[in-house]
Coordinates of C-alpha atoms in Angstrom, one line a residue:
M1 CA 11.9 13.8 24.0
L2 CA 11.2 10.2 23.5
E3 CA 7.5 10.7 24.1
A4 CA 7.3 13.5 21.6
L5 CA 9.2 11.4 19.0
K6 CA 7.0 8.4 19.8
K7 CA 3.8 10.5 19.2
K8 CA 5.1 11.7 15.9
A9 CA 6.2 8.2 14.9
R10 CA 2.8 6.9 15.9
K11 CA 1.1 9.5 13.8
N12 CA 3.3 8.8 10.8
T13 CA 2.8 5.1 11.3
F14 CA -1.0 5.4 11.5
T15 CA -1.0 7.7 8.4
Q16 CA 1.1 5.2 6.4
I17 CA -1.1 2.3 7.6
A18 CA -4.2 4.2 6.6
I19 CA -2.8 4.9 3.1
A20 CA -1.7 1.3 2.7
L21 CA -5.1 0.0 3.7
A22 CA -6.9 2.5 1.5
I23 CA -4.8 1.2 -1.5
S24 CA -5.4 -2.4 -0.5
I25 CA -9.1 -2.1 -0.1
G26 CA -9.5 0.4 -3.0
S27 CA -7.9 -2.1 -5.4
L28 CA -10.5 -4.7 -4.4
I29 CA -13.4 -2.3 -4.9
V30 CA -12.2 -1.0 -8.2
S31 CA -11.6 -4.5 -9.6
N32 CA -14.9 -5.7 -8.1
F33 CA -13.0 -8.3 -6.0
A34 CA -11.8 -9.9 -9.2
I35 CA -8.9 -11.8 -7.5
F36 CA -11.3 -13.7 -5.3
T37 CA -13.6 -14.5 -8.2
Y38 CA -10.5 -15.7 -10.2
L39 CA -9.2 -17.8 -7.3
K40 CA -12.6 -19.4 -6.7
G41 CA -12.6 -20.4 -10.4
P42 CA -15.2 -20.3 -13.1
V43 CA -18.7 -22.0 -12.9
T44 CA -20.0 -24.3 -15.7
F45 CA -23.3 -23.8 -17.3
V46 CA -25.9 -26.3 -16.1
P47 CA -28.1 -27.6 -19.0
G48 CA -31.6 -26.3 -18.7
A49 CA -30.8 -23.5 -16.3
D50 CA -32.0 -19.9 -16.7
Y51 CA -28.9 -18.4 -18.3
A52 CA -29.8 -14.9 -17.1
D53 CA -28.8 -16.1 -13.6
Y54 CA -25.2 -16.3 -14.9
E55 CA -25.0 -12.6 -15.8
G56 CA -21.9 -11.1 -14.4
K57 CA -20.4 -14.4 -13.3
Y58 CA -17.1 -15.9 -14.2
V59 CA -18.0 -18.9 -16.3
T60 CA -16.4 -21.5 -18.6
Y61 CA -17.8 -23.2 -21.7
D62 CA -16.6 -25.5 -24.4
V63 CA -17.5 -24.1 -27.7
E64 CA -18.3 -26.6 -30.5
Y65 CA -20.4 -24.7 -33.0
V66 CA -19.3 -21.2 -34.3
L67 CA -21.9 -19.7 -36.6
S68 CA -20.5 -16.2 -37.5
D69 CA -18.5 -13.3 -36.2
F70 CA -20.5 -10.3 -35.3
M71 CA -18.2 -7.7 -33.8
S72 CA -14.5 -6.7 -33.6
Y73 CA -12.6 -4.3 -31.4
S74 CA -9.6 -2.4 -32.6
T75 CA -7.5 0.5 -31.4
V76 CA -6.0 3.3 -33.5
N77 CA -2.7 4.9 -33.0
T78 CA -3.4 8.6 -33.2
K79 CA 0.1 9.4 -34.4
T80 CA 0.5 6.8 -37.1
N81 CA -3.2 6.3 -37.8
V82 CA -2.5 2.5 -37.7
E83 CA -5.4 0.3 -36.6
T84 CA -4.7 -2.7 -34.5
L85 CA -7.2 -5.5 -34.1
K86 CA -7.6 -6.6 -30.4
T87 CA -10.6 -8.9 -30.1
L88 CA -13.2 -10.7 -32.2
S89 CA -16.7 -11.7 -31.1
Y90 CA -18.6 -14.7 -32.5
I91 CA -22.1 -16.1 -32.3
V92 CA -21.9 -19.7 -31.0
Y93 CA -24.6 -22.4 -30.8
D94 CA -25.3 -24.6 -27.8
D95 CA -26.8 -27.8 -29.3
A96 CA -27.8 -29.2 -25.8
D97 CA -30.1 -26.3 -25.0
F98 CA -30.8 -25.0 -28.5
W99 CA -29.7 -21.4 -28.0
F100 CA -27.3 -18.9 -29.3
F101 CA -25.0 -16.5 -27.4
G102 CA -21.8 -14.6 -28.1
A103 CA -18.2 -15.2 -27.2
E104 CA -15.3 -12.7 -27.4
F105 CA -11.8 -14.0 -28.1
D106 CA -8.4 -12.5 -28.5
K107 CA -7.4 -11.7 -32.1
D108 CA -4.8 -14.5 -32.0
M109 CA -7.7 -17.0 -32.0
Q110 CA -9.1 -15.8 -35.3
D111 CA -7.7 -18.6 -37.5
T112 CA -8.8 -21.3 -35.0
L113 CA -12.3 -19.9 -34.8
D114 CA -12.6 -19.4 -38.6
A115 CA -11.7 -23.1 -39.0
Q116 CA -14.3 -24.0 -36.4
M117 CA -16.8 -21.9 -38.2
D118 CA -16.1 -23.8 -41.4
E119 CA -16.6 -27.1 -39.7
T120 CA -19.9 -25.8 -38.2
V121 CA -21.2 -25.0 -41.7
D122 CA -20.3 -28.6 -42.8
W123 CA -22.2 -29.9 -39.7
L124 CA -25.2 -27.8 -40.5
Y125 CA -25.5 -29.1 -44.0
G126 CA -24.9 -32.7 -42.8
D127 CA -21.5 -33.2 -44.4
I128 CA -20.0 -34.2 -41.0
D129 CA -21.6 -35.8 -37.9
Q130 CA -19.8 -33.5 -35.5
V131 CA -17.0 -31.0 -35.3
S132 CA -13.5 -32.2 -34.5
N133 CA -12.6 -29.7 -31.8
K134 CA -13.9 -27.8 -28.8
I135 CA -12.6 -24.3 -27.9
T136 CA -12.8 -23.4 -24.2
V137 CA -13.9 -19.9 -23.4
T138 CA -13.5 -18.7 -19.8
G139 CA -14.6 -15.3 -18.8
T140 CA -17.4 -13.1 -17.6
F141 CA -20.9 -13.7 -18.8
T142 CA -21.9 -10.2 -19.9
K143 CA -25.2 -8.7 -21.1
L144 CA -25.0 -7.3 -24.7
E145 CA -26.0 -3.7 -24.9
G146 CA -25.9 -0.7 -27.3
E147 CA -24.0 -1.2 -30.6
A148 CA -22.8 -4.7 -29.5
L149 CA -26.4 -5.9 -29.1
T150 CA -27.4 -4.3 -32.5
Y151 CA -24.5 -6.1 -34.3
Y152 CA -25.5 -9.3 -32.6
N153 CA -29.2 -9.1 -33.5
E154 CA -28.4 -8.1 -37.1
T155 CA -26.0 -11.1 -37.5
V156 CA -28.6 -13.5 -35.9
A157 CA -31.1 -12.2 -38.5
E158 CA -28.6 -12.8 -41.3
I159 CA -28.0 -16.3 -40.1
G160 CA -31.8 -16.9 -40.1
E161 CA -32.1 -15.6 -43.7
A162 CA -29.3 -17.9 -44.8
L163 CA -30.8 -21.0 -43.1
E164 CA -34.4 -19.9 -43.7
Y165 CA -35.4 -19.9 -40.0
D166 CA -36.1 -17.3 -37.4
Y167 CA -33.6 -17.7 -34.5
S168 CA -34.4 -14.5 -32.7
D169 CA -36.3 -16.4 -29.9
I170 CA -33.2 -18.5 -29.0
A171 CA -30.6 -15.8 -29.4
M172 CA -29.7 -14.9 -25.8
P173 CA -28.4 -11.3 -25.5
Y174 CA -25.2 -12.3 -23.7
Y175 CA -21.6 -13.1 -24.5
I176 CA -18.7 -14.6 -22.7
R177 CA -15.6 -12.3 -22.6
D178 CA -12.7 -14.7 -22.8
G179 CA -9.9 -13.9 -20.4
R180 CA -11.9 -11.3 -18.5
V181 CA -12.9 -11.3 -14.8
G182 CA -15.6 -8.6 -14.6
N183 CA -14.1 -5.8 -16.6
T184 CA -10.5 -6.8 -15.8
D185 CA -8.3 -9.0 -17.9
I186 CA -6.2 -11.7 -16.3
A187 CA -3.0 -9.5 -16.3
G188 CA -5.1 -6.8 -14.6
V189 CA -6.3 -9.3 -12.0
Y190 CA -2.7 -10.0 -11.0
V191 CA -1.9 -6.3 -10.9
Y192 CA -4.9 -5.6 -8.6
A193 CA -4.0 -8.6 -6.5
A194 CA -0.5 -7.1 -6.0
L195 CA -2.1 -3.8 -5.2
H196 CA -4.1 -5.5 -2.6
V197 CA -1.6 -7.9 -1.0
I198 CA 1.6 -5.8 -1.0
P199 CA 0.1 -2.7 0.8
L200 CA -1.8 -5.1 3.2
I201 CA 1.5 -6.8 4.1
Y202 CA 3.2 -3.4 4.5
A203 CA 0.5 -2.2 6.8
I204 CA 0.9 -5.3 9.0
Y205 CA 4.6 -4.8 8.9
L206 CA 4.3 -1.2 10.1
A207 CA 1.9 -2.1 12.9
I208 CA 4.3 -4.9 14.1
R209 CA 7.3 -2.6 13.9
F210 CA 5.6 0.1 15.9
L211 CA 4.1 -2.1 18.5
S212 CA 7.5 -3.8 19.1
G213 CA 8.9 -0.3 20.1
S214 CA 11.4 -0.1 17.2
Y215 CA 10.5 3.5 16.5
D216 CA 13.6 4.5 18.5
K217 CA 16.0 1.8 17.3
N218 CA 18.1 4.4 15.4
L219 CA 18.6 6.4 18.6
K220 CA 19.6 3.3 20.5
K221 CA 22.0 2.3 17.8
F222 CA 23.5 5.8 17.8
V223 CA 24.1 5.8 21.5
A224 CA 25.6 2.3 21.3
A225 CA 27.9 3.4 18.5
N226 CA 28.9 6.6 20.5
P227 CA 29.6 5.5 24.1
R228 CA 30.7 9.0 25.1
I229 CA 27.1 10.2 24.3
S230 CA 24.3 9.4 26.6
M231 CA 20.5 9.5 26.1
E232 CA 20.5 12.2 28.8
Q233 CA 22.7 14.5 26.7
I234 CA 20.4 14.0 23.7
E235 CA 17.4 14.7 25.9
A236 CA 19.0 17.9 27.2
D237 CA 19.9 19.1 23.7
F238 CA 16.4 18.3 22.5
G239 CA 14.9 20.5 25.3
S240 CA 16.5 23.6 23.8
A241 CA 16.2 22.6 20.2
E242 CA 14.4 24.6 17.5
Q243 CA 11.4 22.8 16.2
V244 CA 11.5 23.8 12.5
S245 CA 8.6 21.6 11.5
K246 CA 6.3 19.0 12.9
N247 CA 9.0 16.3 12.2
V248 CA 12.3 18.1 12.7
W249 CA 14.1 19.5 15.7
V250 CA 17.5 21.2 15.3
G251 CA 19.6 21.5 18.5
R252 CA 23.1 22.9 19.2
R253 CA 24.6 19.4 19.2
F254 CA 22.0 17.1 17.5
T255 CA 19.4 17.2 14.8
L256 CA 16.4 14.9 15.5
Y257 CA 13.7 14.1 13.0
T258 CA 11.2 11.4 12.2
S259 CA 11.3 9.4 8.9
G260 CA 8.3 7.2 8.5
I261 CA 7.9 5.2 11.7
Y262 CA 11.4 5.8 12.9
A263 CA 13.1 8.6 15.0
C264 CA 16.4 9.6 13.5
I265 CA 19.4 11.5 14.8
L266 CA 22.3 13.4 13.3
D267 CA 25.4 14.5 15.3
N268 CA 25.8 18.1 14.1
R269 CA 29.5 18.0 15.0
K270 CA 30.1 15.4 12.4
L271 CA 28.3 17.2 9.6
V272 CA 30.5 19.0 7.1
W273 CA 28.0 20.1 4.4
A274 CA 24.2 20.7 4.1
Y275 CA 22.0 22.1 1.4
Y276 CA 18.4 22.1 0.1
Y277 CA 17.5 19.8 -2.7
K278 CA 14.2 19.9 -4.6
R279 CA 12.8 17.9 -7.6
T280 CA 9.4 18.4 -9.2
G281 CA 7.3 16.1 -11.3
K282 CA 6.3 12.5 -10.9
R283 CA 9.2 11.8 -8.5
A284 CA 9.0 15.0 -6.5
E285 CA 11.4 15.4 -3.6
S286 CA 12.0 18.1 -1.1
M287 CA 14.8 17.6 1.4
V288 CA 17.9 18.9 3.2
R289 CA 20.9 16.8 2.2
T290 CA 23.6 16.5 4.8
F291 CA 27.0 14.9 4.5
D292 CA 29.3 14.0 7.4
I293 CA 33.0 13.6 8.0
N294 CA 32.8 9.9 6.9
H295 CA 31.3 10.8 3.5
K296 CA 27.9 9.5 4.6
Q297 CA 24.8 11.2 3.1
M298 CA 21.7 11.6 5.2
N299 CA 18.5 13.3 3.9
I300 CA 15.9 15.1 6.0
N301 CA 12.6 15.1 4.1
C302 CA 10.9 18.5 4.7
S303 CA 9.3 21.4 3.1
E304 CA 11.3 24.3 1.6
A305 CA 10.3 26.5 4.4
A306 CA 11.5 24.0 7.0
A307 CA 14.7 23.5 5.0
D308 CA 15.3 27.2 5.1
L309 CA 15.1 27.2 8.9
I310 CA 17.3 24.2 9.2
L311 CA 20.0 25.7 7.1
K312 CA 19.8 29.1 8.9
N313 CA 20.3 27.3 12.2
Y314 CA 23.3 25.4 10.9
A315 CA 24.8 28.6 9.4
S316 CA 24.4 30.4 12.8
N317 CA 25.5 27.6 15.1
Q318 CA 27.7 25.2 13.2
P319 CA 30.8 27.1 12.0
H320 CA 32.5 23.9 10.7
M321 CA 29.7 23.3 8.2
V322 CA 29.5 24.4 4.6
V323 CA 25.9 25.5 4.1
G324 CA 24.4 25.9 0.6
Y325 CA 25.1 24.4 -2.8
S326 CA 27.2 25.1 -5.8
K327 CA 28.4 22.7 -8.5
E328 CA 32.0 23.6 -7.7
Q329 CA 31.5 22.6 -4.1
E330 CA 30.1 19.3 -5.2
N331 CA 33.0 18.6 -7.5
V332 CA 35.5 19.3 -4.7
Y333 CA 33.6 17.3 -2.2
R334 CA 33.6 14.3 -4.5
K335 CA 37.0 14.6 -6.0
D336 CA 39.1 16.3 -3.3
F337 CA 37.5 15.9 0.1
Q338 CA 40.5 17.1 2.0
T339 CA 40.4 20.4 0.1
F340 CA 36.6 20.6 0.9
L341 CA 37.4 20.4 4.6
T342 CA 39.6 23.5 4.3
Y343 CA 36.5 25.6 3.5
K344 CA 35.1 25.5 7.0
Y345 CA 35.8 22.4 8.9
N346 CA 39.5 22.5 9.6
D347 CA 39.6 26.1 10.6
A348 CA 36.6 25.7 13.0
V349 CA 38.4 22.7 14.7
A350 CA 41.6 24.6 15.0
A351 CA 39.9 27.7 16.4
A352 CA 37.9 25.9 19.0
S353 CA 39.0 26.7 22.6
E354 CA 37.6 23.4 23.7
D355 CA 37.8 20.9 21.0
P356 CA 34.2 19.7 20.4
F357 CA 35.5 17.6 17.5
Q358 CA 37.6 15.3 19.7
A359 CA 35.4 12.4 18.7
Y360 CA 37.0 12.5 15.2
E361 CA 40.5 12.2 16.4

């Protein structure tokens, strides 16, 4: 018995570990290892470097000169048709290396950037020697493509017309996406980090629990709590039990099943009610709900077919149990338990030639 339960617990454990590791590793791959990039921190542009080498990297830059906005991103609520501004992209000028590039900011930065743009105009026309502020942008250095590149080039041309100079040769087709690590925003980085760390910790926990031999801890606790029951009795009952699924065995005296990495046991003599419960949708469940003489509920997760076999076994071999569900039964069980016991339990105890329910008295 123990070996069979151990094999099943091992299989369940390995399956759960595999799922946990798949989620952990998958979160890293989907996010392009964003958490490690974020923890490593951004790199700073080196003056005179080939800026194409920074493509796709997490960078930081102090913006001084803002020339013009060139693109905005909004979402539209399809129900209300209300448009919501999300981000704004600006063309900025690097005076040290004499080049243009783009920078994308959250919409909440619009007033600050517009003020910086006004100061930049004053600086261009010689009204001030330098701007008063620097705006730090930290994010992924991304190549401009498609419509974004078109908007960028058109705006660069408009700036050139206004200043009577062709800036196309120094307009680098890149922009820094503030608050982005790859294609993931900072909040997403933390979500992906959680999806990596939590399943990984859980997988380690499962491995430790299994290797420590705790798969049978519920059986040991059961025997310890019931000194009149020995492991040999459980073994003997298991030998003649009906295996209704890969995880569940129903004997005359005990029901044994595996739940996750643990082997579990129910004393059939203490059960007073059992029925099948199913819920569909996002939180789908399929189980046999059992209730004992002490009002304790224990659930056996199983398919509907296995549940049918479990309940048929109980109905045939456990005369003291109410098998099946009705709303009236539930109300009586919860509000008048002693009346509920008169349905099956009390009569079965009284009729027994040898009292198998002595443990309750």
